[in-house]
Amino acid sequence: MGGVRKLAVPFVVPGPCGVAIRDRLKHLTPQDEKVLRTVGEHQGALASRDLKARCADGHDHSAETWASRKRELTPLSSSRIAGAITKATHDQWALARRCQAAHIQSLTAGIKILRHRLSLPVGEKGTKRAAGGYRSKGEWFRKSRRLAALEARHAAAVAQWQAGRVRVVRGGKRLLNTRHHLTQAQLTEEQWRQRWEAERWFIAADGESGKRFGNETIRVTPDGEVSIRLPAPLAHLANAQHGRYILTSTVAFAHRGVEWADRIEAHRAVAYRIHLDTGRGRWYLTASWQRPAVRTVPLETARARGMVGVDTNADHFAAYRLDRHGNPVGDPHRFPYDLTGSAGHRDAQIRHALTRLIHWARQAGVAAIGIEDLDFTTEKTREKHGRRKRFRQLISGIPTAKLKARLVSMAAEHGLAIVAVDPAYTSLWGAQHWQKPLATPHRKMSRHDAASIAIGRRALGHPVRRRTAPPPHDRSDRAGHRTVQAGPGHRGREGTRPPTTDRPPGGPSPSGKRKREPSASNTVRDAPRTQQWVRDSLMRTG
């Protein structure tokens, strides 16, 4: 192979294990909103205090410290609310640790590339696989200073990792920094303050199996009635028995409403969260629950009816349908999306493109979608690609993580499996073997369309290239079949044309169409031998 790295084996991606649905709380009275705001502020303050204590514990955390923090929160709320707060705290702390590890990995990759390029002579050209030296002495000097800065950041990050210290902002670091750029964000100070406070509220409750309607703190009846168990200091705001407050608004989940109703009627656990969208001024209720892990189909079953190969790009999905032998069927399909604008707009674009892709795959009759197992963690560093700023932005714009989560969840609902393949060389080999042969005056093949064929063939277990080398004996099939599209056991792989001799001369063919009789030959070589050649003894040659 000569420098080509070993490819990972394709695998079927496990299905989702959780469900979340949302509905709007309409027609809330001023008193309802006042109670929700008061409860959110009170429990949000408790959550901030608990997160501070957890971050201070660091590696010294244990079951005893967890129980101690929960006991401190219980008199100020309730046992169930305290349990939900401490659990959310631990999830947030664990997420911060994972982000810290990813940051250290990014710094390590940048330092490695900088050291390599600084070790090369100034002006030395790079290769396809490794960058060369810097262009000038000035650039070399500036990069040496950047290396020192990255090494200092890396040392500080490693020290914090070893000490168990993390930095977490309840409400989000991006929203916190927006406070210093209100003009660019087109927000007033009051609008920012409302958004900041709403993001720091805590109105959530974990589900409990066996309890009435699956949740004791935030209870939703099959009729859509929503009631909240108030914390002990706010029990005077209750309008029902046992310290509960019943909202005037009702909910009706249009999506997965039947599944949700079955769960609460069986008193199975359902978690709820209430939050305020300050931009629209609307309150929402989100219900979520766990599902048994979806059992993935065997890889051979997923390949039985062919595959749809999908190439992910910065602005569109390129898809091609392949049969089970790896042959492209039909024309390429492209599903564009626009990733500019707000996060909500980008998420909607991704969902819309995936919806069209899944519907087309179902119409094509396949059982699986092949996609690359992309991860650009080491590719986004500015040290690797140097001045290629637009290329770095292109890579950073591809929604790899969100795409995986969305595609797996949406495909599972339509009975489609997702087969992940190694992304190495798919664009290169696809363009080499498939772009030109499939291009016609009426079909324009792009490099991305060819890459989708390479991805689909790899998901089906076939090589990317169209044919293997011809057999060695006389370049015939004596040593084996040439093509890799069909095996020796498949009927019709080397089938001949239907015979045309089973009909009377000049009569119609078996298909019903009259065929032309063979014309007489104009050459002596093809004439019938009806004359006897006799040697004459009188004919002599001089």
PDB file of C-alpha atoms in Angstrom, residues 161-334:
ATOM      1  CA  TRP A 161      -6.630  18.914  35.267  1.00  0.00           C
ATOM      2  CA  GLN A 162      -4.400  17.162  37.775  1.00  0.00           C
ATOM      3  CA  ALA A 163      -5.776  19.264  40.627  1.00  0.00           C
ATOM      4  CA  GLY A 164      -9.382  18.612  39.567  1.00  0.00           C
ATOM      5  CA  ARG A 165     -10.226  22.297  39.055  1.00  0.00           C
ATOM      6  CA  VAL A 166     -12.749  23.239  36.379  1.00  0.00           C
ATOM      7  CA  ARG A 167     -14.295  26.534  35.300  1.00  0.00           C
ATOM      8  CA  VAL A 168     -18.063  26.431  34.834  1.00  0.00           C
ATOM      9  CA  VAL A 169     -20.425  29.329  34.125  1.00  0.00           C
ATOM     10  CA  ARG A 170     -24.081  28.737  34.920  1.00  0.00           C
ATOM     11  CA  GLY A 171     -25.879  30.441  32.103  1.00  0.00           C
ATOM     12  CA  GLY A 172     -23.124  29.962  29.553  1.00  0.00           C
ATOM     13  CA  LYS A 173     -19.779  31.611  28.887  1.00  0.00           C
ATOM     14  CA  ARG A 174     -20.936  32.982  25.536  1.00  0.00           C
ATOM     15  CA  LEU A 175     -23.903  34.774  27.086  1.00  0.00           C
ATOM     16  CA  LEU A 176     -21.639  36.106  29.832  1.00  0.00           C
ATOM     17  CA  ASN A 177     -19.245  37.605  27.269  1.00  0.00           C
ATOM     18  CA  THR A 178     -22.170  39.095  25.365  1.00  0.00           C
ATOM     19  CA  ARG A 179     -22.553  41.527  28.274  1.00  0.00           C
ATOM     20  CA  HIS A 180     -19.459  43.358  26.980  1.00  0.00           C
ATOM     21  CA  HIS A 181     -20.708  43.449  23.354  1.00  0.00           C
ATOM     22  CA  LEU A 182     -24.350  44.504  23.653  1.00  0.00           C
ATOM     23  CA  THR A 183     -24.191  46.710  20.553  1.00  0.00           C
ATOM     24  CA  GLN A 184     -23.003  43.887  18.311  1.00  0.00           C
ATOM     25  CA  ALA A 185     -25.600  41.538  19.845  1.00  0.00           C
ATOM     26  CA  GLN A 186     -28.342  44.181  19.347  1.00  0.00           C
ATOM     27  CA  LEU A 187     -29.426  43.868  22.966  1.00  0.00           C
ATOM     28  CA  THR A 188     -30.086  46.365  25.697  1.00  0.00           C
ATOM     29  CA  GLU A 189     -28.739  45.833  29.183  1.00  0.00           C
ATOM     30  CA  GLU A 190     -32.224  45.022  30.467  1.00  0.00           C
ATOM     31  CA  GLN A 191     -32.809  42.438  27.717  1.00  0.00           C
ATOM     32  CA  TRP A 192     -29.461  40.811  28.421  1.00  0.00           C
ATOM     33  CA  ARG A 193     -30.217  40.740  32.149  1.00  0.00           C
ATOM     34  CA  GLN A 194     -33.553  38.998  31.562  1.00  0.00           C
ATOM     35  CA  ARG A 195     -31.913  36.382  29.374  1.00  0.00           C
ATOM     36  CA  TRP A 196     -29.071  35.882  31.851  1.00  0.00           C
ATOM     37  CA  GLU A 197     -31.414  35.363  34.796  1.00  0.00           C
ATOM     38  CA  ALA A 198     -33.686  33.003  32.826  1.00  0.00           C
ATOM     39  CA  GLU A 199     -30.723  30.830  31.815  1.00  0.00           C
ATOM     40  CA  ARG A 200     -29.683  30.473  35.457  1.00  0.00           C
ATOM     41  CA  TRP A 201     -33.087  29.397  36.709  1.00  0.00           C
ATOM     42  CA  PHE A 202     -33.708  25.794  37.686  1.00  0.00           C
ATOM     43  CA  ILE A 203     -37.212  24.356  37.239  1.00  0.00           C
ATOM     44  CA  ALA A 204     -36.649  20.682  36.551  1.00  0.00           C
ATOM     45  CA  ALA A 205     -37.433  17.337  38.129  1.00  0.00           C
ATOM     46  CA  ASP A 206     -36.248  13.798  37.483  1.00  0.00           C
ATOM     47  CA  GLY A 207     -38.829  11.087  36.897  1.00  0.00           C
ATOM     48  CA  GLU A 208     -39.639   8.300  39.356  1.00  0.00           C
ATOM     49  CA  SER A 209     -41.130   4.982  38.318  1.00  0.00           C
ATOM     50  CA  GLY A 210     -43.959   3.889  40.552  1.00  0.00           C
ATOM     51  CA  LYS A 211     -45.002   7.417  41.499  1.00  0.00           C
ATOM     52  CA  ARG A 212     -48.215   8.920  40.237  1.00  0.00           C
ATOM     53  CA  PHE A 213     -47.861   9.782  36.526  1.00  0.00           C
ATOM     54  CA  GLY A 214     -44.107   9.132  36.719  1.00  0.00           C
ATOM     55  CA  ASN A 215     -43.072  12.330  38.528  1.00  0.00           C
ATOM     56  CA  GLU A 216     -43.834  13.639  41.991  1.00  0.00           C
ATOM     57  CA  THR A 217     -42.342  17.137  41.728  1.00  0.00           C
ATOM     58  CA  ILE A 218     -43.650  18.286  38.317  1.00  0.00           C
ATOM     59  CA  ARG A 219     -46.771  16.283  37.568  1.00  0.00           C
ATOM     60  CA  VAL A 220     -48.625  16.247  34.248  1.00  0.00           C
ATOM     61  CA  THR A 221     -51.900  14.367  34.053  1.00  0.00           C
ATOM     62  CA  PRO A 222     -53.200  12.610  30.910  1.00  0.00           C
ATOM     63  CA  ASP A 223     -55.571  15.575  30.450  1.00  0.00           C
ATOM     64  CA  GLY A 224     -52.564  17.937  30.270  1.00  0.00           C
ATOM     65  CA  GLU A 225     -52.915  19.555  33.706  1.00  0.00           C
ATOM     66  CA  VAL A 226     -49.533  20.738  35.050  1.00  0.00           C
ATOM     67  CA  SER A 227     -48.814  21.058  38.762  1.00  0.00           C
ATOM     68  CA  ILE A 228     -45.596  21.811  40.644  1.00  0.00           C
ATOM     69  CA  ARG A 229     -44.565  20.762  44.144  1.00  0.00           C
ATOM     70  CA  LEU A 230     -43.242  24.014  45.623  1.00  0.00           C
ATOM     71  CA  PRO A 231     -40.089  24.174  47.764  1.00  0.00           C
ATOM     72  CA  ALA A 232     -40.663  24.418  51.515  1.00  0.00           C
ATOM     73  CA  PRO A 233     -39.877  28.190  51.806  1.00  0.00           C
ATOM     74  CA  LEU A 234     -42.406  28.925  49.000  1.00  0.00           C
ATOM     75  CA  ALA A 235     -45.241  26.716  50.263  1.00  0.00           C
ATOM     76  CA  HIS A 236     -47.385  29.796  50.983  1.00  0.00           C
ATOM     77  CA  LEU A 237     -47.805  30.287  47.201  1.00  0.00           C
ATOM     78  CA  ALA A 238     -49.617  26.949  46.785  1.00  0.00           C
ATOM     79  CA  ASN A 239     -53.172  26.883  45.419  1.00  0.00           C
ATOM     80  CA  ALA A 240     -53.773  23.149  45.993  1.00  0.00           C
ATOM     81  CA  GLN A 241     -53.222  20.552  48.684  1.00  0.00           C
ATOM     82  CA  HIS A 242     -49.836  19.215  49.770  1.00  0.00           C
ATOM     83  CA  GLY A 243     -47.977  22.394  48.794  1.00  0.00           C
ATOM     84  CA  ARG A 244     -48.712  22.142  45.076  1.00  0.00           C
ATOM     85  CA  TYR A 245     -49.397  24.874  42.546  1.00  0.00           C
ATOM     86  CA  ILE A 246     -51.602  24.049  39.544  1.00  0.00           C
ATOM     87  CA  LEU A 247     -51.045  26.090  36.391  1.00  0.00           C
ATOM     88  CA  THR A 248     -54.015  27.341  34.401  1.00  0.00           C
ATOM     89  CA  SER A 249     -52.320  26.223  31.179  1.00  0.00           C
ATOM     90  CA  THR A 250     -52.582  22.689  29.840  1.00  0.00           C
ATOM     91  CA  VAL A 251     -50.254  20.843  27.472  1.00  0.00           C
ATOM     92  CA  ALA A 252     -50.921  18.421  24.623  1.00  0.00           C
ATOM     93  CA  PHE A 253     -47.862  16.840  23.079  1.00  0.00           C
ATOM     94  CA  ALA A 254     -48.487  16.516  19.352  1.00  0.00           C
ATOM     95  CA  HIS A 255     -45.249  14.602  18.750  1.00  0.00           C
ATOM     96  CA  ARG A 256     -45.025  11.222  20.530  1.00  0.00           C
ATOM     97  CA  GLY A 257     -48.101  12.093  22.548  1.00  0.00           C
ATOM     98  CA  VAL A 258     -49.364   8.515  22.517  1.00  0.00           C
ATOM     99  CA  GLU A 259     -46.044   7.154  23.761  1.00  0.00           C
ATOM    100  CA  TRP A 260     -45.922   9.785  26.505  1.00  0.00           C
ATOM    101  CA  ALA A 261     -49.504   9.008  27.577  1.00  0.00           C
ATOM    102  CA  ASP A 262     -48.754   5.290  27.767  1.00  0.00           C
ATOM    103  CA  ARG A 263     -45.820   5.968  30.077  1.00  0.00           C
ATOM    104  CA  ILE A 264     -47.595   8.243  32.537  1.00  0.00           C
ATOM    105  CA  GLU A 265     -50.678   6.027  32.689  1.00  0.00           C
ATOM    106  CA  ALA A 266     -48.386   3.130  33.601  1.00  0.00           C
ATOM    107  CA  HIS A 267     -46.661   5.398  36.188  1.00  0.00           C
ATOM    108  CA  ARG A 268     -43.276   5.109  34.493  1.00  0.00           C
ATOM    109  CA  ALA A 269     -40.555   7.722  34.998  1.00  0.00           C
ATOM    110  CA  VAL A 270     -40.787  10.928  32.950  1.00  0.00           C
ATOM    111  CA  ALA A 271     -38.518  13.941  33.599  1.00  0.00           C
ATOM    112  CA  TYR A 272     -39.783  17.497  33.056  1.00  0.00           C
ATOM    113  CA  ARG A 273     -38.197  20.895  32.607  1.00  0.00           C
ATOM    114  CA  ILE A 274     -39.876  24.312  32.426  1.00  0.00           C
ATOM    115  CA  HIS A 275     -38.001  27.201  30.832  1.00  0.00           C
ATOM    116  CA  LEU A 276     -38.665  30.674  29.455  1.00  0.00           C
ATOM    117  CA  ASP A 277     -37.741  31.840  25.961  1.00  0.00           C
ATOM    118  CA  THR A 278     -37.053  35.508  26.679  1.00  0.00           C
ATOM    119  CA  GLY A 279     -36.777  36.416  22.998  1.00  0.00           C
ATOM    120  CA  ARG A 280     -40.353  35.305  22.298  1.00  0.00           C
ATOM    121  CA  GLY A 281     -41.719  35.715  25.796  1.00  0.00           C
ATOM    122  CA  ARG A 282     -43.008  32.126  25.853  1.00  0.00           C
ATOM    123  CA  TRP A 283     -42.901  29.388  28.466  1.00  0.00           C
ATOM    124  CA  TYR A 284     -42.218  25.784  27.419  1.00  0.00           C
ATOM    125  CA  LEU A 285     -42.470  22.386  29.089  1.00  0.00           C
ATOM    126  CA  THR A 286     -40.057  19.657  27.969  1.00  0.00           C
ATOM    127  CA  ALA A 287     -40.706  15.992  28.788  1.00  0.00           C
ATOM    128  CA  SER A 288     -37.974  13.374  28.454  1.00  0.00           C
ATOM    129  CA  TRP A 289     -37.536   9.711  29.273  1.00  0.00           C
ATOM    130  CA  GLN A 290     -35.224   6.813  28.621  1.00  0.00           C
ATOM    131  CA  ARG A 291     -35.954   4.031  26.209  1.00  0.00           C
ATOM    132  CA  PRO A 292     -34.468   0.557  26.048  1.00  0.00           C
ATOM    133  CA  ALA A 293     -31.370   0.573  23.894  1.00  0.00           C
ATOM    134  CA  VAL A 294     -32.386   0.027  20.295  1.00  0.00           C
ATOM    135  CA  ARG A 295     -30.867  -3.237  19.169  1.00  0.00           C
ATOM    136  CA  THR A 296     -28.745  -2.659  16.105  1.00  0.00           C
ATOM    137  CA  VAL A 297     -29.315  -4.895  13.113  1.00  0.00           C
ATOM    138  CA  PRO A 298     -26.429  -7.103  11.953  1.00  0.00           C
ATOM    139  CA  LEU A 299     -24.163  -5.550   9.369  1.00  0.00           C
ATOM    140  CA  GLU A 300     -25.079  -8.164   6.752  1.00  0.00           C
ATOM    141  CA  THR A 301     -28.772  -7.417   7.233  1.00  0.00           C
ATOM    142  CA  ALA A 302     -28.142  -3.709   6.761  1.00  0.00           C
ATOM    143  CA  ARG A 303     -26.322  -4.449   3.498  1.00  0.00           C
ATOM    144  CA  ALA A 304     -28.941  -6.821   2.092  1.00  0.00           C
ATOM    145  CA  ARG A 305     -30.975  -4.255   0.122  1.00  0.00           C
ATOM    146  CA  GLY A 306     -28.173  -1.920  -0.868  1.00  0.00           C
ATOM    147  CA  MET A 307     -26.975   1.295   0.659  1.00  0.00           C
ATOM    148  CA  VAL A 308     -27.222   5.063   0.355  1.00  0.00           C
ATOM    149  CA  GLY A 309     -23.770   6.628   0.624  1.00  0.00           C
ATOM    150  CA  VAL A 310     -23.711  10.172   2.044  1.00  0.00           C
ATOM    151  CA  ASP A 311     -20.814  12.607   1.814  1.00  0.00           C
ATOM    152  CA  THR A 312     -21.003  15.420   4.374  1.00  0.00           C
ATOM    153  CA  ASN A 313     -19.909  18.877   3.251  1.00  0.00           C
ATOM    154  CA  ALA A 314     -20.039  22.403   4.584  1.00  0.00           C
ATOM    155  CA  ASP A 315     -23.172  23.334   2.646  1.00  0.00           C
ATOM    156  CA  HIS A 316     -24.846  20.128   1.440  1.00  0.00           C
ATOM    157  CA  PHE A 317     -25.164  16.354   1.671  1.00  0.00           C
ATOM    158  CA  ALA A 318     -24.166  14.458  -1.471  1.00  0.00           C
ATOM    159  CA  ALA A 319     -25.942  11.103  -1.667  1.00  0.00           C
ATOM    160  CA  TYR A 320     -25.913   8.205  -4.118  1.00  0.00           C
ATOM    161  CA  ARG A 321     -27.877   4.960  -4.061  1.00  0.00           C
ATOM    162  CA  LEU A 322     -25.975   1.675  -4.557  1.00  0.00           C
ATOM    163  CA  ASP A 323     -27.293  -1.856  -4.932  1.00  0.00           C
ATOM    164  CA  ARG A 324     -25.970  -4.681  -2.789  1.00  0.00           C
ATOM    165  CA  HIS A 325     -23.204  -5.391  -5.313  1.00  0.00           C
ATOM    166  CA  GLY A 326     -21.888  -1.823  -5.025  1.00  0.00           C
ATOM    167  CA  ASN A 327     -23.173  -0.575  -8.381  1.00  0.00           C
ATOM    168  CA  PRO A 328     -24.480   3.030  -8.513  1.00  0.00           C
ATOM    169  CA  VAL A 329     -28.181   3.248  -9.323  1.00  0.00           C
ATOM    170  CA  GLY A 330     -29.787   6.321 -10.852  1.00  0.00           C
ATOM    171  CA  ASP A 331     -28.461   9.848 -10.504  1.00  0.00           C
ATOM    172  CA  PRO A 332     -26.760  11.633  -7.594  1.00  0.00           C
ATOM    173  CA  HIS A 333     -28.857  13.607  -5.128  1.00  0.00           C
ATOM    174  CA  ARG A 334     -27.868  16.724  -3.215  1.00  0.00           C
TER     175      ARG A 334
END
